[in-house]
């Protein structure tokens, strides 16, 4: 499903070059639920950004769903993101000016889907996260957990092949965190591949596999080989 | 504290320089455009002789033939010689003068100066005192000289300089056409704006300053041609004598009253005069005579023309767009600093302190904008004067207008800053702003 | 891209949107009215005067001071002017078209005071006036040299009764007629008014004042030299000979009576420029105001759009992460701007009409033609798109990684 070999990412500023990733290689198989752990600044978000085609990289190869995506245009990468990838962010990232319904609608609009189809998917996704009755609310009128559930609905509505989550529970209390985690497991059970960055050892234990990133590399040699 | 805010304000001008420049430019352009046209309007509708404008009257008489097919046209403000002579002889009011435009070729008695054409007016001796015309040398001629049709003249300073250089002009001779005039007085560069005493709704009479003033009696005796409108609605005998005897109208008449209160009395006299003339078989139509003081007269002849009014409208439309734009840009500038306001509030700034700080910043912008705007207004006035000689006399900024301009632009900036400032005070105190 | 989500987002930035819409509305109202005034003024300043080659017709008005034998002096002047190489024709007259001062009189078809009275410019043809100005006759004939008489104002000879008039005046005096030669009319509408007879009709000849109204083409030409010192000499220079004729004209007139004062030498073209200076000045003032206004409004849109882009950096990143292409982002801002501009335009159209109504009743401003309003609408739409393009493109360049990185 997801295959990276020797991916290297350097952030250049005027003064310094930061090696965010140095020769990162890993594989995630279809249907897996993988947790990415590691200390702050180790390159987890960078990895996720590259995996989600949000950023480009300097060296190495990256195949998503069998397709080499290293040389795709910005436009093609946008389309791929829209169709194949779902995102869940630590700070939810709902659009504050839009209500719940319209927030879930955003990626579907970009896919140019017909109105009736969008409506069906939005309702379905909101029902799945248990927020169908709140579709008229603005993000500011929801709790953190509810916001994150809307974000999950938004990620699910497009039926992505892979779900990328960057510390999805980082801004939530443990009760809500567990709730969100339950939801993710449910989604994974229905066949969606999930890669989740997390700090929470408890959550990390609940997934199929842990990948530990350290200093821009997968630290655990076994994990690398196993992949 | 205000000092601190203004200082902050000026320092903040350097933040987001493009936006700041845009705001200042917008304000400056709006102020320049509106102030330059407003200045012209103000000068046009200004009172050229405020100290006595209500005591200085001119008049209209209806001497059309009985069957004249007039529609609703205004009476012209010029009179027959018969009426002017009668009014002068009746000698009502404190001072009085008849008046008509003259012109002639001046022969300078000086090396290197060619003959030239000069404009002037024929007036009575009272004219100078009535109009408060300032002399730099000599003075008006006497009433006796009026009666004796003396060849005397009062000339304007630029003409005196041109003809006689630095030497005194008093007592020197001025040759106009085939006549010699003795200069008895030199006027200061006297430019009542507008030139109300001659204007009769025909704009060309209003532009240049008059150079030569000679006694009306002398001009008439010499049959000096009329420079200006002459209207005849019934036939006149040939020649100047014919014109003087005719019902043609071509002279203006001004009277100065001792006080405004005498106006009613003068009004009665005028009605009685019209009745007397009717008994003599003149002025056959119903009495439509009218009196105007200086301000009323300027209004009657519509000194402020449609184009000037259009420009003024336009300037204010323009200013309003500039103001709306400034509000928008200030809003942009202030909103971009929401985080800073939040922090300031968290650090203990009260709403009113934030309000004052941001309003001071708007005022600082206004101050800079006004300086550029004033410079722009001067430039625009210069252009206006160049483009239209009729406007030249009006396109001058006086201290009142200058102060108004500065005040207006600061006020404009503060008004424009009000809404964005109020919005700024709504920001909730926070040390760190939540994302989005 | 649909409009509803954009509208709901706009609701949260209402102040800015309203400011921009107001600005667009005011600008549209002002520029469409300005444009129609500009057109009217420029059209007035370009009206045909009937003179065929305005830059080649030169006029000079020396003030003759030896008042003894004016008839002779004028003839000598004319002979001297005619002798100048490059001069095609010469005349003397009391006034010139667009010269801004001159004679007018009233004319009527009946000698009763209730009869309609047309005010018209009164020209004297001192011989060869039509030829010199290059005027076209549409009916009848011009004056023969032997018809030209001298009028001495001190004696007041009766003026000749056979006259030329302009077609417009003829049509106004004799409504519904198409043949005018031989018709009788009067100078004035009183019982003692002079009787006149039409011997020729000039296609077009503007008055010295070139009024804005139809009266600018009302003129009557008498075959006479009026013996006062203020006549205009008019010469017609051959093409290319203008400069040389100008100089020679000046010299010839100076030589005939040294020390003369002349009120300057002008071509009819220059007279036109002076006559219409006010119209042109106003037109150019309006043009510059229009340009400035468009600039100001554009800057307002740029400023507001930049602010919105900055405030929505995160949101843009999220949209990009959710699959929006760069084009989608640009389209979003364009659509949003289009909505605001259109709202402004809708109000602006009403404001333009309202303003026009007020201006028409208060000032001499023409009715606003529909096509000007439409052009204004298109211009504002275009302005909005162009102004928002910069910020929108900047927004599209924002990295999708902003979704995970920025605060
Ligand atoms: N835009 C950027 N410019 C420069 N350095 C960056 C940028 N983004 C991340 N980095 C650096 O790259 C490294 C990895 O960052 P990140 O992937 O965000 O770490 P994590 O998510 O594991 O905490 C860090 O050292 C960080 O400082
Ligand atoms: Mg991170």
PDB file of N, CA, C and O in Angstrom, chain C residues 298-334:
ATOM      1  N   UNK C 298      -9.332  49.274  -6.731  1.00  0.00           N
ATOM      2  CA  UNK C 298      -8.507  48.079  -6.912  1.00  0.00           C
ATOM      3  C   UNK C 298      -7.625  47.873  -5.681  1.00  0.00           C
ATOM      4  O   UNK C 298      -7.492  46.755  -5.181  1.00  0.00           O
ATOM      5  N   UNK C 299      -7.056  48.957  -5.178  1.00  0.00           N
ATOM      6  CA  UNK C 299      -6.172  48.802  -4.016  1.00  0.00           C
ATOM      7  C   UNK C 299      -6.964  48.304  -2.817  1.00  0.00           C
ATOM      8  O   UNK C 299      -6.472  47.507  -2.016  1.00  0.00           O
ATOM      9  N   UNK C 300      -8.211  48.756  -2.701  1.00  0.00           N
ATOM     10  CA  UNK C 300      -9.056  48.277  -1.620  1.00  0.00           C
ATOM     11  C   UNK C 300      -9.305  46.781  -1.730  1.00  0.00           C
ATOM     12  O   UNK C 300      -9.225  46.046  -0.738  1.00  0.00           O
ATOM     13  N   UNK C 301      -9.569  46.344  -2.935  1.00  0.00           N
ATOM     14  CA  UNK C 301      -9.835  44.911  -3.141  1.00  0.00           C
ATOM     15  C   UNK C 301      -8.567  44.104  -2.852  1.00  0.00           C
ATOM     16  O   UNK C 301      -8.609  43.077  -2.169  1.00  0.00           O
ATOM     17  N   UNK C 302      -7.435  44.602  -3.362  1.00  0.00           N
ATOM     18  CA  UNK C 302      -6.176  43.903  -3.119  1.00  0.00           C
ATOM     19  C   UNK C 302      -5.907  43.809  -1.615  1.00  0.00           C
ATOM     20  O   UNK C 302      -5.579  42.736  -1.086  1.00  0.00           O
ATOM     21  N   UNK C 303      -6.096  44.943  -0.920  1.00  0.00           N
ATOM     22  CA  UNK C 303      -5.835  44.961   0.516  1.00  0.00           C
ATOM     23  C   UNK C 303      -6.710  43.974   1.259  1.00  0.00           C
ATOM     24  O   UNK C 303      -6.229  43.165   2.065  1.00  0.00           O
ATOM     25  N   UNK C 304      -8.007  44.005   0.964  1.00  0.00           N
ATOM     26  CA  UNK C 304      -8.940  43.142   1.677  1.00  0.00           C
ATOM     27  C   UNK C 304      -8.670  41.678   1.334  1.00  0.00           C
ATOM     28  O   UNK C 304      -8.664  40.814   2.224  1.00  0.00           O
ATOM     29  N   UNK C 305      -8.424  41.399   0.050  1.00  0.00           N
ATOM     30  CA  UNK C 305      -8.183  40.012  -0.347  1.00  0.00           C
ATOM     31  C   UNK C 305      -6.893  39.487   0.291  1.00  0.00           C
ATOM     32  O   UNK C 305      -6.837  38.344   0.752  1.00  0.00           O
ATOM     33  N   UNK C 306      -5.874  40.350   0.372  1.00  0.00           N
ATOM     34  CA  UNK C 306      -4.622  39.915   1.003  1.00  0.00           C
ATOM     35  C   UNK C 306      -4.861  39.578   2.463  1.00  0.00           C
ATOM     36  O   UNK C 306      -4.344  38.585   2.982  1.00  0.00           O
ATOM     37  N   UNK C 307      -5.666  40.412   3.107  1.00  0.00           N
ATOM     38  CA  UNK C 307      -5.967  40.158   4.512  1.00  0.00           C
ATOM     39  C   UNK C 307      -6.648  38.802   4.660  1.00  0.00           C
ATOM     40  O   UNK C 307      -6.274  37.991   5.515  1.00  0.00           O
ATOM     41  N   UNK C 308      -7.626  38.565   3.807  1.00  0.00           N
ATOM     42  CA  UNK C 308      -8.361  37.310   3.917  1.00  0.00           C
ATOM     43  C   UNK C 308      -7.462  36.121   3.662  1.00  0.00           C
ATOM     44  O   UNK C 308      -7.568  35.090   4.301  1.00  0.00           O
ATOM     45  N   UNK C 309      -6.569  36.256   2.680  1.00  0.00           N
ATOM     46  CA  UNK C 309      -5.635  35.170   2.408  1.00  0.00           C
ATOM     47  C   UNK C 309      -4.784  34.910   3.655  1.00  0.00           C
ATOM     48  O   UNK C 309      -4.593  33.774   4.076  1.00  0.00           O
ATOM     49  N   UNK C 310      -4.318  36.008   4.275  1.00  0.00           N
ATOM     50  CA  UNK C 310      -3.482  35.829   5.457  1.00  0.00           C
ATOM     51  C   UNK C 310      -4.242  35.187   6.605  1.00  0.00           C
ATOM     52  O   UNK C 310      -3.728  34.324   7.304  1.00  0.00           O
ATOM     53  N   UNK C 311      -5.481  35.650   6.795  1.00  0.00           N
ATOM     54  CA  UNK C 311      -6.265  35.088   7.881  1.00  0.00           C
ATOM     55  C   UNK C 311      -6.607  33.628   7.641  1.00  0.00           C
ATOM     56  O   UNK C 311      -6.883  32.889   8.571  1.00  0.00           O
ATOM     57  N   UNK C 312      -6.616  33.223   6.368  1.00  0.00           N
ATOM     58  CA  UNK C 312      -7.072  31.868   6.059  1.00  0.00           C
ATOM     59  C   UNK C 312      -5.936  30.956   5.637  1.00  0.00           C
ATOM     60  O   UNK C 312      -6.179  29.947   4.973  1.00  0.00           O
ATOM     61  N   UNK C 313      -4.710  31.334   5.994  1.00  0.00           N
ATOM     62  CA  UNK C 313      -3.572  30.502   5.588  1.00  0.00           C
ATOM     63  C   UNK C 313      -3.802  29.042   5.991  1.00  0.00           C
ATOM     64  O   UNK C 313      -3.647  28.126   5.189  1.00  0.00           O
ATOM     65  N   UNK C 314      -4.150  28.882   7.227  1.00  0.00           N
ATOM     66  CA  UNK C 314      -4.350  27.527   7.747  1.00  0.00           C
ATOM     67  C   UNK C 314      -5.448  26.810   6.956  1.00  0.00           C
ATOM     68  O   UNK C 314      -5.286  25.687   6.497  1.00  0.00           O
ATOM     69  N   UNK C 315      -6.544  27.512   6.804  1.00  0.00           N
ATOM     70  CA  UNK C 315      -7.693  26.951   6.100  1.00  0.00           C
ATOM     71  C   UNK C 315      -7.341  26.542   4.672  1.00  0.00           C
ATOM     72  O   UNK C 315      -7.790  25.517   4.172  1.00  0.00           O
ATOM     73  N   UNK C 316      -6.512  27.379   4.059  1.00  0.00           N
ATOM     74  CA  UNK C 316      -6.108  27.071   2.688  1.00  0.00           C
ATOM     75  C   UNK C 316      -5.272  25.795   2.685  1.00  0.00           C
ATOM     76  O   UNK C 316      -5.461  24.907   1.841  1.00  0.00           O
ATOM     77  N   UNK C 317      -4.361  25.695   3.673  1.00  0.00           N
ATOM     78  CA  UNK C 317      -3.559  24.474   3.796  1.00  0.00           C
ATOM     79  C   UNK C 317      -4.451  23.244   3.957  1.00  0.00           C
ATOM     80  O   UNK C 317      -4.224  22.217   3.307  1.00  0.00           O
ATOM     81  N   UNK C 318      -5.468  23.385   4.816  1.00  0.00           N
ATOM     82  CA  UNK C 318      -6.374  22.254   5.037  1.00  0.00           C
ATOM     83  C   UNK C 318      -7.093  21.879   3.754  1.00  0.00           C
ATOM     84  O   UNK C 318      -7.179  20.710   3.387  1.00  0.00           O
ATOM     85  N   UNK C 319      -7.580  22.889   3.051  1.00  0.00           N
ATOM     86  CA  UNK C 319      -8.274  22.603   1.796  1.00  0.00           C
ATOM     87  C   UNK C 319      -7.353  21.889   0.819  1.00  0.00           C
ATOM     88  O   UNK C 319      -7.751  20.949   0.142  1.00  0.00           O
ATOM     89  N   UNK C 320      -6.118  22.391   0.776  1.00  0.00           N
ATOM     90  CA  UNK C 320      -5.149  21.750  -0.122  1.00  0.00           C
ATOM     91  C   UNK C 320      -4.929  20.308   0.320  1.00  0.00           C
ATOM     92  O   UNK C 320      -4.884  19.388  -0.491  1.00  0.00           O
ATOM     93  N   UNK C 321      -4.810  20.082   1.645  1.00  0.00           N
ATOM     94  CA  UNK C 321      -4.594  18.723   2.155  1.00  0.00           C
ATOM     95  C   UNK C 321      -5.774  17.831   1.807  1.00  0.00           C
ATOM     96  O   UNK C 321      -5.605  16.641   1.522  1.00  0.00           O
ATOM     97  N   UNK C 322      -6.965  18.422   1.789  1.00  0.00           N
ATOM     98  CA  UNK C 322      -8.154  17.629   1.493  1.00  0.00           C
ATOM     99  C   UNK C 322      -8.351  17.435  -0.007  1.00  0.00           C
ATOM    100  O   UNK C 322      -9.354  16.894  -0.431  1.00  0.00           O
ATOM    101  N   UNK C 323      -7.399  17.942  -0.792  1.00  0.00           N
ATOM    102  CA  UNK C 323      -7.444  17.623  -2.214  1.00  0.00           C
ATOM    103  C   UNK C 323      -7.742  18.782  -3.137  1.00  0.00           C
ATOM    104  O   UNK C 323      -7.917  18.585  -4.330  1.00  0.00           O
ATOM    105  N   UNK C 324      -7.813  20.030  -2.606  1.00  0.00           N
ATOM    106  CA  UNK C 324      -8.030  21.163  -3.501  1.00  0.00           C
ATOM    107  C   UNK C 324      -6.781  21.384  -4.338  1.00  0.00           C
ATOM    108  O   UNK C 324      -5.674  21.381  -3.804  1.00  0.00           O
ATOM    109  N   UNK C 325      -6.960  21.565  -5.648  1.00  0.00           N
ATOM    110  CA  UNK C 325      -5.814  21.890  -6.489  1.00  0.00           C
ATOM    111  C   UNK C 325      -5.567  23.383  -6.368  1.00  0.00           C
ATOM    112  O   UNK C 325      -6.375  24.122  -5.805  1.00  0.00           O
ATOM    113  N   UNK C 326      -4.426  23.816  -6.912  1.00  0.00           N
ATOM    114  CA  UNK C 326      -4.140  25.257  -6.908  1.00  0.00           C
ATOM    115  C   UNK C 326      -5.266  26.016  -7.604  1.00  0.00           C
ATOM    116  O   UNK C 326      -5.682  27.073  -7.164  1.00  0.00           O
ATOM    117  N   UNK C 327      -5.739  25.444  -8.721  1.00  0.00           N
ATOM    118  CA  UNK C 327      -6.829  26.075  -9.461  1.00  0.00           C
ATOM    119  C   UNK C 327      -8.061  26.257  -8.584  1.00  0.00           C
ATOM    120  O   UNK C 327      -8.733  27.291  -8.655  1.00  0.00           O
ATOM    121  N   UNK C 328      -8.342  25.243  -7.756  1.00  0.00           N
ATOM    122  CA  UNK C 328      -9.517  25.338  -6.886  1.00  0.00           C
ATOM    123  C   UNK C 328      -9.396  26.541  -5.946  1.00  0.00           C
ATOM    124  O   UNK C 328     -10.374  27.239  -5.694  1.00  0.00           O
ATOM    125  N   UNK C 329      -8.177  26.730  -5.405  1.00  0.00           N
ATOM    126  CA  UNK C 329      -7.969  27.838  -4.474  1.00  0.00           C
ATOM    127  C   UNK C 329      -8.165  29.177  -5.174  1.00  0.00           C
ATOM    128  O   UNK C 329      -8.868  30.064  -4.690  1.00  0.00           O
ATOM    129  N   UNK C 330      -7.562  29.317  -6.385  1.00  0.00           N
ATOM    130  CA  UNK C 330      -7.716  30.563  -7.137  1.00  0.00           C
ATOM    131  C   UNK C 330      -9.196  30.798  -7.422  1.00  0.00           C
ATOM    132  O   UNK C 330      -9.723  31.901  -7.232  1.00  0.00           O
ATOM    133  N   UNK C 331      -9.869  29.722  -7.864  1.00  0.00           N
ATOM    134  CA  UNK C 331     -11.289  29.848  -8.185  1.00  0.00           C
ATOM    135  C   UNK C 331     -12.099  30.280  -6.973  1.00  0.00           C
ATOM    136  O   UNK C 331     -13.021  31.077  -7.083  1.00  0.00           O
ATOM    137  N   UNK C 332     -11.737  29.744  -5.811  1.00  0.00           N
ATOM    138  CA  UNK C 332     -12.468  30.110  -4.602  1.00  0.00           C
ATOM    139  C   UNK C 332     -12.435  31.623  -4.390  1.00  0.00           C
ATOM    140  O   UNK C 332     -13.464  32.262  -4.213  1.00  0.00           O
ATOM    141  N   UNK C 333     -11.223  32.183  -4.449  1.00  0.00           N
ATOM    142  CA  UNK C 333     -11.114  33.615  -4.187  1.00  0.00           C
ATOM    143  C   UNK C 333     -11.757  34.442  -5.295  1.00  0.00           C
ATOM    144  O   UNK C 333     -12.366  35.483  -5.041  1.00  0.00           O
ATOM    145  N   UNK C 334     -11.628  33.965  -6.542  1.00  0.00           N
ATOM    146  CA  UNK C 334     -12.268  34.699  -7.644  1.00  0.00           C
ATOM    147  C   UNK C 334     -13.778  34.708  -7.464  1.00  0.00           C
ATOM    148  O   UNK C 334     -14.431  35.751  -7.626  1.00  0.00           O
TER     149      UNK C 334
END
